[in-house]
Short mmCIF file of C-alpha atoms in Angstrom, two decimals:
data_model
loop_
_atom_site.label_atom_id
_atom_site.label_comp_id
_atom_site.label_asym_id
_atom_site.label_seq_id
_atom_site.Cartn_x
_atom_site.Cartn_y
_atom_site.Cartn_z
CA UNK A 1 117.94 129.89 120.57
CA UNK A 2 119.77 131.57 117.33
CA UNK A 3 118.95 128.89 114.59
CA UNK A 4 120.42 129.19 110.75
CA UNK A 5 118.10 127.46 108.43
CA UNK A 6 120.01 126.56 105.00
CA UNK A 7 118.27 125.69 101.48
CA UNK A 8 120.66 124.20 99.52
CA UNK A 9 122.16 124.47 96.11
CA UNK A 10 125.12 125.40 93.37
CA UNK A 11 123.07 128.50 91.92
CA UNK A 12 121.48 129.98 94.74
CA UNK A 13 121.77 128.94 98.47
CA UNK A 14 118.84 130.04 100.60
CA UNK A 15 119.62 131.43 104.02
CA UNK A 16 117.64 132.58 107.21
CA UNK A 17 118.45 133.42 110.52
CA UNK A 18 115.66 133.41 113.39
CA UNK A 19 116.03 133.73 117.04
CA UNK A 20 113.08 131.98 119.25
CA UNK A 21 112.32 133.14 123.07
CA UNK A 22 109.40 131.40 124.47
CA UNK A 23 106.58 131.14 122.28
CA UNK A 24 108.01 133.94 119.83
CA UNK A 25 110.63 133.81 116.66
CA UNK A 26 111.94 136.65 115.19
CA UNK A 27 113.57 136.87 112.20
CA UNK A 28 116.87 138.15 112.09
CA UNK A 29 118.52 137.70 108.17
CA UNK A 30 117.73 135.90 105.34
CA UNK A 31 118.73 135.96 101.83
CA UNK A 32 120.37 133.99 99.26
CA UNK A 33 124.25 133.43 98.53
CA UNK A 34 124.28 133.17 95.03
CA UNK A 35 127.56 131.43 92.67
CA UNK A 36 127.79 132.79 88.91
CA UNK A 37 127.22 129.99 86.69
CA UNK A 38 129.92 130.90 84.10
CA UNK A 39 132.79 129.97 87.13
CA UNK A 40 134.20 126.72 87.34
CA UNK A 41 132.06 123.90 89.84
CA UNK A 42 134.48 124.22 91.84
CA UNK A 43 135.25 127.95 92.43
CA UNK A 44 131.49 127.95 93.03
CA UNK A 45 131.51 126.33 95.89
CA UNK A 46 134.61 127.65 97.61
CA UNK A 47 132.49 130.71 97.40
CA UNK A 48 129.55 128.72 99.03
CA UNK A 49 131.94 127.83 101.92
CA UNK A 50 133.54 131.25 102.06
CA UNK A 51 130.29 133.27 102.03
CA UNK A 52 128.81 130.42 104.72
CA UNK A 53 131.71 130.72 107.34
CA UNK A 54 130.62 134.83 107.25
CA UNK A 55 127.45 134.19 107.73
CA UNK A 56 128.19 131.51 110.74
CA UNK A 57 130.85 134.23 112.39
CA UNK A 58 128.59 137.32 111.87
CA UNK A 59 124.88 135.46 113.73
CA UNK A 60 127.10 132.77 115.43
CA UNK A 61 124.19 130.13 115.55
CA UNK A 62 123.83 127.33 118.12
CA UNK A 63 121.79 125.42 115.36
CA UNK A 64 121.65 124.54 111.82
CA UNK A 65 118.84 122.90 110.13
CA UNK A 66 119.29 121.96 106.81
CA UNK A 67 116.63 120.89 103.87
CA UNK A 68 117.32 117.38 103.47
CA UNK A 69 117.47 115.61 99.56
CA UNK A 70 116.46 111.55 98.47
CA UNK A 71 116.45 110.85 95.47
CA UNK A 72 118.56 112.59 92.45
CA UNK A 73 117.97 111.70 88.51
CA UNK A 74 119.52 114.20 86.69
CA UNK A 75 123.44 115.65 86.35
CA UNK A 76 121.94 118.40 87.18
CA UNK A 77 121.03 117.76 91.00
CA UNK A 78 124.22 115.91 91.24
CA UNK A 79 125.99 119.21 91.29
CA UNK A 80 123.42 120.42 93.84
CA UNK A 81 124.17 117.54 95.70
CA UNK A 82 128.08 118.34 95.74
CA UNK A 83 127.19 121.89 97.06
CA UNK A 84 124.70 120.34 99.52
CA UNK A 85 128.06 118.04 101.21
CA UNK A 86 130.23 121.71 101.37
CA UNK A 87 127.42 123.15 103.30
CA UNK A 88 127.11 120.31 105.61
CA UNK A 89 130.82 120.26 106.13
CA UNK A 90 131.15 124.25 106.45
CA UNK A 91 128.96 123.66 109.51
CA UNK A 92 130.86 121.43 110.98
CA UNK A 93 134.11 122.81 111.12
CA UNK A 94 132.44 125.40 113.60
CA UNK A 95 131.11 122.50 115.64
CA UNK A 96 127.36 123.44 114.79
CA UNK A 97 124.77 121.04 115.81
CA UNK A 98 122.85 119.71 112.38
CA UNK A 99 119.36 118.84 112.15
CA UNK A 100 118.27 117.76 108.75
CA UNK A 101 114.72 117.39 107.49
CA UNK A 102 113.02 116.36 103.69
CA UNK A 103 110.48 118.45 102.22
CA UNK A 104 107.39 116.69 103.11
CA UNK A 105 108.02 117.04 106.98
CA UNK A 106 108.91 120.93 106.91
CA UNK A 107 105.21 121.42 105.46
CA UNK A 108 104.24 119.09 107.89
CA UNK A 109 106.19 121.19 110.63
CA UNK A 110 104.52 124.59 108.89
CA UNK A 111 101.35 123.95 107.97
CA UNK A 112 100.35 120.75 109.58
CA UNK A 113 99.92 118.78 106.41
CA UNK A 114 103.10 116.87 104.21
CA UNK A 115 101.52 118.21 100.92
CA UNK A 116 100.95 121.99 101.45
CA UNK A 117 102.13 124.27 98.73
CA UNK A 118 104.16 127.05 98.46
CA UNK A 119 102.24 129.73 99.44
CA UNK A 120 100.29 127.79 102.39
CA UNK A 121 104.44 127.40 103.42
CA UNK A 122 105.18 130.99 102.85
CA UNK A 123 102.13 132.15 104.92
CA UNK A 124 102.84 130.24 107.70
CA UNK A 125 106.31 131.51 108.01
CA UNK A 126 104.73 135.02 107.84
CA UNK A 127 102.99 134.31 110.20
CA UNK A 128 105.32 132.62 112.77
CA UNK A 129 107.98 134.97 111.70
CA UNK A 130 105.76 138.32 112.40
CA UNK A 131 106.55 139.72 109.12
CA UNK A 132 104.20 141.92 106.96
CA UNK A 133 105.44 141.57 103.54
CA UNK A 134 107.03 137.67 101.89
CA UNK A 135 110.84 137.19 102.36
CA UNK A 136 112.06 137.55 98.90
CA UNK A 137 113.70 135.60 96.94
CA UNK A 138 111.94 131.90 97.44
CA UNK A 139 115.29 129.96 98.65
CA UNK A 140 115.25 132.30 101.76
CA UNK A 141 111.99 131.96 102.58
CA UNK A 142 112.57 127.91 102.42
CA UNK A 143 115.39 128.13 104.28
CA UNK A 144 113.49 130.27 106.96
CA UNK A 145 110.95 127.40 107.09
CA UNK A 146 114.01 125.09 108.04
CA UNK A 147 114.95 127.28 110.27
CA UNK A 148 111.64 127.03 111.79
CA UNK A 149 111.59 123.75 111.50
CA UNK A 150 114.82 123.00 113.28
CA UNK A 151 112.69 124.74 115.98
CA UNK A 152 109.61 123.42 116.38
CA UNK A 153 110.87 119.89 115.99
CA UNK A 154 113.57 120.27 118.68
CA UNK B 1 153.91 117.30 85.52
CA UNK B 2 152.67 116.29 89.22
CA UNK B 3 149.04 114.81 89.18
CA UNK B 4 147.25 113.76 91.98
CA UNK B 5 144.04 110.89 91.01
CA UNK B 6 141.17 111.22 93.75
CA UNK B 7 138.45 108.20 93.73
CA UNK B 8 136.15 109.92 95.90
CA UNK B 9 133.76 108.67 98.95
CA UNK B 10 132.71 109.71 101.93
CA UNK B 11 133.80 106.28 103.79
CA UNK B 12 137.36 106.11 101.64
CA UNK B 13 138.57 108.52 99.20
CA UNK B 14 141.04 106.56 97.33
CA UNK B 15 144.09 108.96 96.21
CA UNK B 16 147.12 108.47 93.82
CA UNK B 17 150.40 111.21 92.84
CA UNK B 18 151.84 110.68 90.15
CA UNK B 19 155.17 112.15 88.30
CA UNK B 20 155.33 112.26 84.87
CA UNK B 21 158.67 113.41 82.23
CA UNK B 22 158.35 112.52 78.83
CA UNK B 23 157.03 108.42 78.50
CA UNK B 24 158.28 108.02 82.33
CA UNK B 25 155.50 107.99 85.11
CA UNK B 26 156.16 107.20 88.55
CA UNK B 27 154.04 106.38 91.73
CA UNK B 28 154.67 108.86 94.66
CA UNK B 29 152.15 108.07 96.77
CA UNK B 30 149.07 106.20 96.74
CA UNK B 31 146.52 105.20 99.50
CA UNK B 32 143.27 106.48 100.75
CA UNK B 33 141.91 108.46 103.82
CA UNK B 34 139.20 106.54 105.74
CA UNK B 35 136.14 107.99 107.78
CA UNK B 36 134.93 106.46 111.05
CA UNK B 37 131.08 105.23 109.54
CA UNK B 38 130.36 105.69 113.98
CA UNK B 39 131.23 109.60 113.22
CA UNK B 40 128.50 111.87 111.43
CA UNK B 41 127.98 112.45 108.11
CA UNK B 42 129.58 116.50 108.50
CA UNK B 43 132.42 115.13 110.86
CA UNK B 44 133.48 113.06 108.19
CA UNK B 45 133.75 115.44 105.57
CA UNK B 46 135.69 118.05 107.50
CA UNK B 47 138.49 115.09 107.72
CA UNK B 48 138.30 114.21 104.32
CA UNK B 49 138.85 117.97 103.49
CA UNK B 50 141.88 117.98 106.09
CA UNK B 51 143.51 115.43 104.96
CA UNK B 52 142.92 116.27 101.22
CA UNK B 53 144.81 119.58 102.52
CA UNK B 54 147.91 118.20 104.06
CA UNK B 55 148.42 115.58 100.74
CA UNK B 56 148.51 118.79 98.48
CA UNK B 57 150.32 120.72 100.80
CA UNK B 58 152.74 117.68 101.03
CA UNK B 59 153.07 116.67 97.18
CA UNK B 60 152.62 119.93 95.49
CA UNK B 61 150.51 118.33 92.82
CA UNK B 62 150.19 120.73 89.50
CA UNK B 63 146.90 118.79 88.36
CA UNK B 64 143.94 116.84 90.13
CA UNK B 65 142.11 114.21 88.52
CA UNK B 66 139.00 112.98 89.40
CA UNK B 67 136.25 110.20 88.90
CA UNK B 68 132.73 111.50 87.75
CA UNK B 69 129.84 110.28 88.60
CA UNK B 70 126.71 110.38 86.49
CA UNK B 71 123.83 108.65 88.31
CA UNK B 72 122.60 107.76 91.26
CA UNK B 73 119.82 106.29 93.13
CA UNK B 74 120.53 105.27 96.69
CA UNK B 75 120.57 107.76 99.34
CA UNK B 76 124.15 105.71 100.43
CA UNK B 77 125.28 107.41 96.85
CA UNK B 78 124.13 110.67 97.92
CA UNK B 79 126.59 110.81 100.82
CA UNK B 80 129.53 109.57 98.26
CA UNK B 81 128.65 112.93 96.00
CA UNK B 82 128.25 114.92 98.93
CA UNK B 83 132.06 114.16 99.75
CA UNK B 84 132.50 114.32 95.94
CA UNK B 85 131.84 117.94 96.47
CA UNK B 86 133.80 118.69 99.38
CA UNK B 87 136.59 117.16 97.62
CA UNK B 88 135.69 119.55 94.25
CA UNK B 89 135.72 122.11 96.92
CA UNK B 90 138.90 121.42 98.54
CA UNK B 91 141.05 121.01 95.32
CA UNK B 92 139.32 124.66 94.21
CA UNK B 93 140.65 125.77 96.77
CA UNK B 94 144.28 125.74 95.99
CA UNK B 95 144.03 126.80 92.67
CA UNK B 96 144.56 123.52 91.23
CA UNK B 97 143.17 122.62 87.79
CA UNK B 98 140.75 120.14 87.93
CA UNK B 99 139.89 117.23 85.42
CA UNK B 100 137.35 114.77 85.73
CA UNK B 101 136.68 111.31 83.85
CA UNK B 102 133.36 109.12 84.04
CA UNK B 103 134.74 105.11 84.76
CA UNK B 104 134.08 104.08 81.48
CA UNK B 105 136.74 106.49 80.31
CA UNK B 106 139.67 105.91 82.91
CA UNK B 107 138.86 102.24 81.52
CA UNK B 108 139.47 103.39 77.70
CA UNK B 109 142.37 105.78 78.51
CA UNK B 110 144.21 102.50 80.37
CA UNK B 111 143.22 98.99 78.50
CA UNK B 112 141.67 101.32 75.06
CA UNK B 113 137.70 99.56 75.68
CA UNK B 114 135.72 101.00 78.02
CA UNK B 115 134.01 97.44 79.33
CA UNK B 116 137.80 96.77 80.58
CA UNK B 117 137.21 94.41 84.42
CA UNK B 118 139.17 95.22 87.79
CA UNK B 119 142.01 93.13 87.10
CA UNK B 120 142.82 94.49 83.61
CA UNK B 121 142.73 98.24 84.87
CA UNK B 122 145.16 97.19 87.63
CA UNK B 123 147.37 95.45 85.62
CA UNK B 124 147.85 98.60 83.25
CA UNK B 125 148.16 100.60 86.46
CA UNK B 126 151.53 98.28 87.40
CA UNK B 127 152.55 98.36 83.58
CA UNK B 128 152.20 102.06 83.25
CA UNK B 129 153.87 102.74 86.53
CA UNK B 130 156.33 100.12 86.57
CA UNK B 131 155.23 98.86 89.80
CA UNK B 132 155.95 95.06 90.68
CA UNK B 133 153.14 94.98 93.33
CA UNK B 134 149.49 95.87 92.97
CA UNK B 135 148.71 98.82 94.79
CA UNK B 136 146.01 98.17 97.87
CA UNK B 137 143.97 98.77 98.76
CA UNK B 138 141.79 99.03 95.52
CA UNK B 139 140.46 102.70 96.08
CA UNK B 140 144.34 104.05 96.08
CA UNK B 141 144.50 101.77 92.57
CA UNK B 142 141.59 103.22 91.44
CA UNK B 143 142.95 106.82 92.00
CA UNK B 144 146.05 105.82 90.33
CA UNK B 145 144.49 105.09 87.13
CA UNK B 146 142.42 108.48 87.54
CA UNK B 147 145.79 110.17 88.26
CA UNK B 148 147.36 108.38 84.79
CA UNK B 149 144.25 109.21 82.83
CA UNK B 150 144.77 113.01 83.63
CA UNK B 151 148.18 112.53 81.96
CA UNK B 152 146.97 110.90 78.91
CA UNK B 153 143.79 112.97 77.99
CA UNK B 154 145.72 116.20 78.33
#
Protein backbone atom coordinates (compact mmCIF):
# COMPACT_ATOMS: atom_id res chain seq x y z
CA UNK A 1 0.00 0.00 0.00
CA UNK A 2 1.51 3.55 -1.33
CA UNK A 3 0.75 5.84 1.75
CA UNK A 4 1.55 9.89 1.70
CA UNK A 5 2.16 11.04 5.17
CA UNK A 6 1.65 15.03 5.41
CA UNK A 7 3.05 17.43 8.31
CA UNK A 8 1.33 20.39 8.08
CA UNK A 9 1.95 24.07 7.90
CA UNK A 10 2.12 27.77 6.04
CA UNK A 11 6.10 27.83 6.11
CA UNK A 12 7.12 24.48 5.49
CA UNK A 13 4.88 21.40 4.73
CA UNK A 14 6.50 18.08 5.53
CA UNK A 15 6.03 15.28 3.04
CA UNK A 16 6.85 11.45 2.80
CA UNK A 17 5.97 8.82 0.65
CA UNK A 18 6.40 5.00 1.79
CA UNK A 19 5.22 1.90 0.18
CA UNK A 20 4.57 -1.24 2.70
CA UNK A 21 4.57 -5.07 1.35
CA UNK A 22 4.20 -7.49 4.11
CA UNK A 23 6.17 -6.81 7.01
CA UNK A 24 8.50 -4.24 5.04
CA UNK A 25 8.15 -0.23 4.20
CA UNK A 26 10.24 1.42 1.99
CA UNK A 27 10.60 4.79 1.60
CA UNK A 28 9.98 6.27 -1.56
CA UNK A 29 10.12 10.54 -1.25
CA UNK A 30 10.07 12.85 1.30
CA UNK A 31 10.82 16.41 1.65
CA UNK A 32 9.31 19.61 2.44
CA UNK A 33 7.14 22.07 0.18
CA UNK A 34 8.12 25.21 1.41
CA UNK A 35 5.88 28.95 0.82
CA UNK A 36 8.13 32.26 1.01
CA UNK A 37 6.96 34.22 3.81
CA UNK A 38 7.20 37.66 2.11
CA UNK A 39 3.97 36.37 -0.38
CA UNK A 40 0.61 37.13 0.49
CA UNK A 41 -1.39 34.19 2.98
CA UNK A 42 -3.05 33.50 0.39
CA UNK A 43 -0.69 32.98 -2.62
CA UNK A 44 1.01 30.74 -0.06
CA UNK A 45 -1.26 28.37 0.00
CA UNK A 46 -2.37 28.14 -3.60
CA UNK A 47 1.19 27.08 -3.84
CA UNK A 48 0.56 24.47 -1.00
CA UNK A 49 -2.36 23.08 -3.11
CA UNK A 50 -0.51 23.38 -6.40
CA UNK A 51 2.75 21.74 -5.23
CA UNK A 52 0.32 18.94 -3.27
CA UNK A 53 -1.81 17.92 -6.41
CA UNK A 54 2.02 17.13 -8.06
CA UNK A 55 2.96 15.31 -5.51
CA UNK A 56 -0.56 13.23 -5.38
CA UNK A 57 -0.33 12.74 -9.49
CA UNK A 58 3.44 11.89 -9.54
CA UNK A 59 3.22 8.72 -6.29
CA UNK A 60 -0.62 8.47 -6.82
CA UNK A 61 -1.26 7.28 -3.13
CA UNK A 62 -4.18 5.09 -1.98
CA UNK A 63 -3.71 6.78 1.54
CA UNK A 64 -3.12 9.92 3.29
CA UNK A 65 -2.40 10.28 6.86
CA UNK A 66 -2.24 13.51 8.15
CA UNK A 67 -0.73 15.00 11.66
CA UNK A 68 -3.72 15.99 13.42
CA UNK A 69 -3.85 19.67 15.60
CA UNK A 70 -6.18 20.55 19.15
CA UNK A 71 -5.69 23.26 20.52
CA UNK A 72 -4.35 26.74 18.88
CA UNK A 73 -3.42 30.04 21.09
CA UNK A 74 -1.60 32.13 19.01
CA UNK A 75 -2.33 34.10 15.38
CA UNK A 76 0.32 32.42 14.55
CA UNK A 77 -1.03 28.69 14.40
CA UNK A 78 -4.19 30.10 13.10
CA UNK A 79 -2.50 30.56 9.80
CA UNK A 80 -1.11 27.02 10.14
CA UNK A 81 -4.41 25.98 10.75
CA UNK A 82 -5.78 27.65 7.40
CA UNK A 83 -2.97 25.76 5.49
CA UNK A 84 -3.77 22.58 7.47
CA UNK A 85 -7.88 22.82 5.88
CA UNK A 86 -6.13 23.35 2.02
CA UNK A 87 -4.23 20.23 2.60
CA UNK A 88 -7.11 18.29 3.81
CA UNK A 89 -9.21 19.53 0.97
CA UNK A 90 -6.33 19.04 -1.79
CA UNK A 91 -6.73 15.38 -0.79
CA UNK A 92 -9.97 15.15 -1.29
CA UNK A 93 -10.58 16.39 -4.55
CA UNK A 94 -8.53 13.20 -5.68
CA UNK A 95 -10.84 11.04 -3.59
CA UNK A 96 -7.91 10.00 -1.15
CA UNK A 97 -8.83 8.13 1.87
CA UNK A 98 -7.73 10.41 5.16
CA UNK A 99 -6.56 9.11 8.31
CA UNK A 100 -5.70 11.71 10.83
CA UNK A 101 -3.76 11.25 14.04
CA UNK A 102 -2.41 13.92 17.10
CA UNK A 103 1.03 13.88 18.15
CA UNK A 104 0.91 11.84 21.21
CA UNK A 105 -0.46 8.67 19.31
CA UNK A 106 2.18 8.79 16.33
CA UNK A 107 4.96 8.34 19.19
CA UNK A 108 2.77 5.95 20.55
CA UNK A 109 2.50 4.23 16.99
CA UNK A 110 6.63 4.70 16.70
CA UNK A 111 8.05 4.13 19.69
CA UNK A 112 5.48 2.54 21.85
CA UNK A 113 5.22 5.32 24.35
CA UNK A 114 2.85 8.89 23.88
CA UNK A 115 5.84 10.97 25.26
CA UNK A 116 8.93 9.89 23.22
CA UNK A 117 11.07 12.63 21.83
CA UNK A 118 12.32 13.55 18.75
CA UNK A 119 15.09 11.56 18.22
CA UNK A 120 13.53 8.23 19.89
CA UNK A 121 10.76 9.25 16.77
CA UNK A 122 13.42 9.78 14.23
CA UNK A 123 15.18 6.44 15.11
CA UNK A 124 12.36 4.48 14.87
CA UNK A 125 11.49 5.67 11.48
CA UNK A 126 15.13 4.79 10.55
CA UNK A 127 14.64 1.97 11.51
CA UNK A 128 11.24 0.91 10.02
CA UNK A 129 12.11 2.85 6.99
CA UNK A 130 15.65 0.92 6.36
CA UNK A 131 17.48 4.05 5.97
CA UNK A 132 21.16 4.70 7.03
CA UNK A 133 21.41 8.32 7.41
CA UNK A 134 18.09 10.86 9.14
CA UNK A 135 15.61 12.23 6.50
CA UNK A 136 16.46 15.82 6.47
CA UNK A 137 14.76 18.47 7.07
CA UNK A 138 12.56 17.56 10.45
CA UNK A 139 8.91 18.19 8.79
CA UNK A 140 9.71 15.20 6.43
CA UNK A 141 10.82 13.02 8.75
CA UNK A 142 7.38 13.80 10.84
CA UNK A 143 5.48 13.42 8.06
CA UNK A 144 7.22 9.99 7.31
CA UNK A 145 6.20 8.98 10.86
CA UNK A 146 2.50 9.74 9.73
CA UNK A 147 2.99 7.99 7.01
CA UNK A 148 3.95 5.16 9.10
CA UNK A 149 1.48 5.69 11.22
CA UNK A 150 -1.36 5.65 8.76
CA UNK A 151 0.17 2.14 8.41
CA UNK A 152 0.56 0.50 11.33
CA UNK A 153 -2.75 1.73 12.67
CA UNK A 154 -4.73 0.55 9.62
CA UNK B 1 -16.22 48.57 -7.62
CA UNK B 2 -17.66 44.82 -7.28
CA UNK B 3 -16.97 43.34 -3.71
CA UNK B 4 -17.85 40.14 -2.65
CA UNK B 5 -18.16 39.79 1.74
CA UNK B 6 -17.38 36.03 2.78
CA UNK B 7 -18.37 35.07 6.60
CA UNK B 8 -16.59 31.95 6.56
CA UNK B 9 -17.41 28.27 8.10
CA UNK B 10 -17.07 25.07 7.30
CA UNK B 11 -20.97 24.23 8.00
CA UNK B 12 -22.18 27.77 6.18
CA UNK B 13 -20.05 30.26 4.60
CA UNK B 14 -22.22 33.22 4.57
CA UNK B 15 -21.48 35.39 1.24
CA UNK B 16 -22.60 38.93 0.08
CA UNK B 17 -21.76 41.05 -3.68
CA UNK B 18 -21.99 44.13 -3.56
CA UNK B 19 -21.89 47.15 -6.30
CA UNK B 20 -20.71 50.25 -5.41
CA UNK B 21 -20.59 54.01 -7.71
CA UNK B 22 -19.97 56.96 -5.87
CA UNK B 23 -22.43 57.02 -2.32
CA UNK B 24 -24.69 54.23 -4.19
CA UNK B 25 -24.25 50.50 -3.02
CA UNK B 26 -26.39 47.83 -4.10
CA UNK B 27 -27.05 44.12 -3.06
CA UNK B 28 -26.40 41.59 -5.94
CA UNK B 29 -26.48 38.64 -4.29
CA UNK B 30 -26.38 37.44 -0.89
CA UNK B 31 -26.82 33.92 0.71
CA UNK B 32 -24.59 31.22 1.91
CA UNK B 33 -23.37 27.70 0.74
CA UNK B 34 -24.18 24.94 3.29
CA UNK B 35 -22.18 21.60 4.00
CA UNK B 36 -23.89 18.30 4.78
CA UNK B 37 -22.39 17.98 8.82
CA UNK B 38 -23.17 13.69 7.67
CA UNK B 39 -20.27 14.40 4.90
CA UNK B 40 -16.48 14.53 6.08
CA UNK B 41 -14.61 17.19 7.15
CA UNK B 42 -12.36 17.21 3.41
CA UNK B 43 -15.69 16.53 1.42
CA UNK B 44 -16.96 19.57 2.73
CA UNK B 45 -14.32 21.80 1.92
CA UNK B 46 -13.89 20.74 -1.68
CA UNK B 47 -17.73 22.09 -2.00
CA UNK B 48 -17.17 25.09 -0.26
CA UNK B 49 -14.19 25.73 -2.68
CA UNK B 50 -16.62 24.82 -5.72
CA UNK B 51 -19.07 26.78 -5.01
CA UNK B 52 -16.83 29.75 -3.91
CA UNK B 53 -15.62 29.17 -7.71
CA UNK B 54 -18.81 29.34 -9.62
CA UNK B 55 -20.00 32.75 -7.36
CA UNK B 56 -16.74 34.50 -8.66
CA UNK B 57 -16.93 33.10 -11.88
CA UNK B 58 -20.64 34.28 -11.88
CA UNK B 59 -20.29 37.92 -10.30
CA UNK B 60 -16.91 38.92 -11.41
CA UNK B 61 -16.18 40.46 -8.06
CA UNK B 62 -12.99 43.04 -8.23
CA UNK B 63 -12.46 42.73 -4.30
CA UNK B 64 -13.10 39.99 -1.51
CA UNK B 65 -13.70 40.82 1.92
CA UNK B 66 -13.39 38.73 4.66
CA UNK B 67 -14.02 38.17 8.52
CA UNK B 68 -10.81 37.47 10.66
CA UNK B 69 -10.60 35.51 13.25
CA UNK B 70 -8.20 35.94 16.13
CA UNK B 71 -8.73 33.17 18.72
CA UNK B 72 -9.82 30.08 19.22
CA UNK B 73 -10.21 27.29 21.56
CA UNK B 74 -12.60 24.55 20.54
CA UNK B 75 -11.55 22.00 18.17
CA UNK B 76 -15.37 22.85 16.45
CA UNK B 77 -13.37 26.38 15.72
CA UNK B 78 -10.58 24.61 14.25
CA UNK B 79 -12.71 23.15 11.46
CA UNK B 80 -14.31 26.88 10.87
CA UNK B 81 -10.43 28.17 10.18
CA UNK B 82 -9.66 25.21 8.35
CA UNK B 83 -12.47 26.30 5.77
CA UNK B 84 -11.27 29.85 6.55
CA UNK B 85 -8.25 28.76 4.67
CA UNK B 86 -9.65 27.01 1.87
CA UNK B 87 -11.68 29.98 1.31
CA UNK B 88 -8.17 32.34 1.58
CA UNK B 89 -7.08 29.75 -0.83
CA UNK B 90 -9.80 29.83 -3.25
CA UNK B 91 -10.11 33.70 -3.56
CA UNK B 92 -5.97 33.56 -4.16
CA UNK B 93 -6.65 31.80 -6.61
CA UNK B 94 -8.24 34.15 -9.00
CA UNK B 95 -6.14 36.88 -8.41
CA UNK B 96 -8.52 38.70 -6.36
CA UNK B 97 -7.34 41.19 -3.71
CA UNK B 98 -8.12 40.18 -0.49
CA UNK B 99 -9.12 42.28 2.69
CA UNK B 100 -9.89 41.06 5.94
CA UNK B 101 -11.63 42.74 9.11
CA UNK B 102 -11.74 41.26 12.81
CA UNK B 103 -15.86 41.61 14.00
CA UNK B 104 -15.21 44.31 16.15
CA UNK B 105 -14.26 46.33 13.11
CA UNK B 106 -17.10 45.42 10.51
CA UNK B 107 -19.11 46.61 13.75
CA UNK B 108 -17.20 50.17 13.81
CA UNK B 109 -17.06 50.56 9.99
CA UNK B 110 -21.23 50.05 10.05
CA UNK B 111 -22.86 51.57 13.49
CA UNK B 112 -19.05 53.70 14.28
CA UNK B 113 -18.64 51.50 18.06
CA UNK B 114 -17.29 48.40 17.90
CA UNK B 115 -19.69 46.78 20.90
CA UNK B 116 -22.57 47.45 18.14
CA UNK B 117 -25.45 44.00 18.80
CA UNK B 118 -26.96 41.84 15.81
CA UNK B 119 -29.82 43.93 15.22
CA UNK B 120 -27.96 47.27 14.90
CA UNK B 121 -25.39 45.78 12.30
CA UNK B 122 -28.39 44.54 10.30
CA UNK B 123 -30.20 47.47 10.36
CA UNK B 124 -27.15 49.51 8.85
CA UNK B 125 -26.82 46.63 6.40
CA UNK B 126 -30.69 47.54 5.04
CA UNK B 127 -29.84 51.39 5.45
CA UNK B 128 -26.62 51.18 3.57
CA UNK B 129 -28.06 48.98 0.91
CA UNK B 130 -31.39 50.30 0.68
CA UNK B 131 -32.93 47.05 1.24
CA UNK B 132 -36.60 46.94 2.73
CA UNK B 133 -36.15 43.33 4.00
CA UNK B 134 -33.46 41.90 6.25
CA UNK B 135 -31.36 39.67 4.45
CA UNK B 136 -31.55 35.77 5.85
CA UNK B 137 -30.35 33.99 6.70
CA UNK B 138 -27.93 35.84 9.16
CA UNK B 139 -24.54 34.41 7.72
CA UNK B 140 -25.45 36.06 4.08
CA UNK B 141 -26.13 39.45 6.44
CA UNK B 142 -23.12 38.99 8.05
CA UNK B 143 -21.16 38.79 4.70
CA UNK B 144 -22.95 41.77 3.56
CA UNK B 145 -21.63 43.96 6.15
CA UNK B 146 -18.05 42.34 5.48
CA UNK B 147 -18.67 43.09 1.77
CA UNK B 148 -19.69 47.04 2.79
CA UNK B 149 -16.79 47.28 5.18
CA UNK B 150 -14.32 46.47 2.25
CA UNK B 151 -15.87 49.54 0.57
CA UNK B 152 -15.49 51.84 3.40
CA UNK B 153 -11.92 51.02 4.76
CA UNK B 154 -10.47 51.31 1.28
Amino acid sequence: MRILGIDPGLARVGYGVIETAGREQTMLDCGIIRTDSGRPEGERMVEIARDLRQLIRAWKPELAAVEKFFFYRSSNTIAVVQARGVVIMTLSRFGLPIVEFPPMQIKQALTGHGHADKDEVLEAVMRELSLETPPRPDDAADALAVALTGWFQR
